[in-house]
Amino acid sequence: MKKTNIKHLTFAHQACLRGLEFYALEIRFLQERLEEIAGDNTGHEVSEQVEHFQNQLIIHREQTDQLKHRIHVNLDQVAADLQQSENFVQQATVDAANQIGADYEQEEQFFKTLRQDFNRFAAEWM
């Protein structure tokens, strides 16, 4: 039976929550810049790109909210497992935590790509 340190698991979740909070702030910042660009440039080409980035920001906002929710649910499950089995966590709970970590890393990579694309777009139109 493989053992997982609860401190490691909760620390990883807390790190993900801090990262997701940072991305939420970043999304608000990018949204403000996008609104500036849309206000200053009314051409069709710019409008299409503004809409594209608007949609991407909405998607990433939803993804970060879903990940936050999944983390909180998993932390609640860890607490429930600990109460039920005296200091042991079910393997399914650990597997769910590992999947959340993998999903967070994937979202992080997607967001970095979005930020790079947005910065190129902003440099062109600001």
Tab-separated table of C-alpha atoms in Angstrom:
chain	number	residue	atom	x	y	z
A	1	MET	CA	0.000	0.000	0.000
A	2	LYS	CA	1.417	3.367	-1.044
A	3	LYS	CA	1.365	6.102	1.597
A	4	THR	CA	0.865	9.777	0.864
A	5	ASN	CA	1.805	12.471	3.333
A	6	ILE	CA	-1.247	14.595	4.117
A	7	LYS	CA	0.959	17.659	4.577
A	8	HIS	CA	2.249	17.227	1.036
A	9	LEU	CA	-1.238	16.826	-0.361
A	10	THR	CA	-2.667	19.873	1.428
A	11	PHE	CA	0.424	21.964	0.629
A	12	ALA	CA	0.040	21.094	-3.068
A	13	HIS	CA	-3.617	22.124	-2.946
A	14	GLN	CA	-2.769	25.394	-1.204
A	15	ALA	CA	-0.101	26.129	-3.813
A	16	CYS	CA	-2.636	25.490	-6.582
A	17	LEU	CA	-5.171	27.768	-4.894
A	18	ARG	CA	-2.586	30.565	-4.674
A	19	GLY	CA	-1.710	30.062	-8.337
A	20	LEU	CA	-5.380	30.112	-9.339
A	21	GLU	CA	-5.906	33.330	-7.392
A	22	PHE	CA	-2.976	34.853	-9.275
A	23	TYR	CA	-4.500	33.757	-12.595
A	24	ALA	CA	-7.844	35.278	-11.578
A	25	LEU	CA	-6.072	38.613	-11.035
A	26	GLU	CA	-4.210	38.209	-14.311
A	27	ILE	CA	-7.469	37.538	-16.165
A	28	ARG	CA	-8.949	40.769	-14.754
A	29	PHE	CA	-5.835	42.674	-15.848
A	30	LEU	CA	-5.946	41.186	-19.359
A	31	GLN	CA	-9.671	41.970	-19.560
A	32	GLU	CA	-8.968	45.637	-18.764
A	33	ARG	CA	-6.266	45.804	-21.429
A	34	LEU	CA	-8.589	44.101	-23.905
A	35	GLU	CA	-11.281	46.700	-23.218
A	36	GLU	CA	-8.734	49.472	-23.825
A	37	ILE	CA	-7.749	47.951	-27.157
A	38	ALA	CA	-11.394	47.484	-28.170
A	39	GLY	CA	-12.174	51.094	-27.274
A	40	ASP	CA	-9.235	52.488	-29.230
A	41	ASN	CA	-9.577	50.261	-32.319
A	42	THR	CA	-12.920	49.618	-33.957
A	43	GLY	CA	-11.799	47.826	-37.117
A	44	HIS	CA	-13.205	44.452	-38.126
A	45	GLU	CA	-9.850	42.666	-37.790
A	46	VAL	CA	-9.375	43.965	-34.266
A	47	SER	CA	-12.982	43.168	-33.313
A	48	GLU	CA	-12.533	39.533	-34.299
A	49	GLN	CA	-9.362	39.214	-32.263
A	50	VAL	CA	-10.940	41.020	-29.304
A	51	GLU	CA	-13.838	38.568	-29.401
A	52	HIS	CA	-11.416	35.643	-29.603
A	53	PHE	CA	-9.482	36.813	-26.552
A	54	GLN	CA	-12.696	37.641	-24.703
A	55	ASN	CA	-13.868	34.060	-25.249
A	56	GLN	CA	-10.507	32.674	-24.126
A	57	LEU	CA	-10.595	34.743	-20.945
A	58	ILE	CA	-14.096	33.482	-20.182
A	59	ILE	CA	-12.969	29.891	-20.716
A	60	HIS	CA	-9.940	30.318	-18.456
A	61	ARG	CA	-12.020	32.053	-15.773
A	62	GLU	CA	-14.410	29.088	-15.805
A	63	GLN	CA	-11.522	26.616	-15.696
A	64	THR	CA	-9.923	28.333	-12.705
A	65	ASP	CA	-13.277	28.430	-10.892
A	66	GLN	CA	-13.836	24.721	-11.571
A	67	LEU	CA	-10.344	23.830	-10.360
A	68	LYS	CA	-10.854	25.861	-7.170
A	69	HIS	CA	-14.106	24.033	-6.546
A	70	ARG	CA	-12.507	20.621	-7.160
A	71	ILE	CA	-9.673	21.468	-4.755
A	72	HIS	CA	-12.097	22.461	-2.007
A	73	VAL	CA	-14.146	19.302	-2.566
A	74	ASN	CA	-10.983	17.194	-2.390
A	75	LEU	CA	-9.829	18.919	0.794
A	76	ASP	CA	-13.246	18.212	2.325
A	77	GLN	CA	-12.895	14.572	1.276
A	78	VAL	CA	-9.448	14.386	2.868
A	79	ALA	CA	-10.927	15.663	6.131
A	80	ALA	CA	-13.803	13.178	5.919
A	81	ASP	CA	-11.429	10.294	5.179
A	82	LEU	CA	-9.252	11.229	8.139
A	83	GLN	CA	-12.239	11.266	10.477
A	84	GLN	CA	-13.567	7.946	9.228
A	85	SER	CA	-10.377	5.935	9.169
A	86	GLU	CA	-8.115	7.510	11.778
A	87	ASN	CA	-5.285	9.134	9.867
A	88	PHE	CA	-5.719	7.318	6.552
A	89	VAL	CA	-6.939	8.764	3.287
A	90	GLN	CA	-8.641	6.661	0.645
A	91	GLN	CA	-6.623	5.987	-2.506
A	92	ALA	CA	-9.438	7.485	-4.584
A	93	THR	CA	-9.012	10.771	-2.702
A	94	VAL	CA	-5.273	10.767	-3.382
A	95	ASP	CA	-5.877	9.887	-7.048
A	96	ALA	CA	-8.338	12.777	-7.329
A	97	ALA	CA	-5.758	15.117	-5.779
A	98	ASN	CA	-3.122	13.938	-8.245
A	99	GLN	CA	-5.514	14.506	-11.156
A	100	ILE	CA	-6.268	18.015	-9.882
A	101	GLY	CA	-2.523	18.713	-9.809
A	102	ALA	CA	-2.131	17.479	-13.384
A	103	ASP	CA	-5.123	19.529	-14.519
A	104	TYR	CA	-3.695	22.600	-12.799
A	105	GLU	CA	-0.385	22.174	-14.601
A	106	GLN	CA	-2.205	21.826	-17.915
A	107	GLU	CA	-4.272	24.958	-17.244
A	108	GLU	CA	-1.089	26.773	-16.284
A	109	GLN	CA	0.486	25.904	-19.648
A	110	PHE	CA	-2.642	26.916	-21.569
A	111	PHE	CA	-2.736	30.221	-19.702
A	112	LYS	CA	0.923	30.950	-20.399
A	113	THR	CA	0.279	30.418	-24.096
A	114	LEU	CA	-2.774	32.675	-23.960
A	115	ARG	CA	-0.788	35.391	-22.191
A	116	GLN	CA	1.978	35.236	-24.815
A	117	ASP	CA	-0.540	35.410	-27.672
A	118	PHE	CA	-2.375	38.266	-25.975
A	119	ASN	CA	0.828	40.229	-25.394
A	120	ARG	CA	1.727	39.919	-29.089
A	121	PHE	CA	-1.772	41.097	-30.005
A	122	ALA	CA	-1.641	43.977	-27.498
A	123	ALA	CA	1.783	45.099	-28.745
A	124	GLU	CA	0.364	45.314	-32.247
A	125	TRP	CA	-2.789	47.261	-31.386
A	126	MET	CA	-1.986	49.407	-28.327
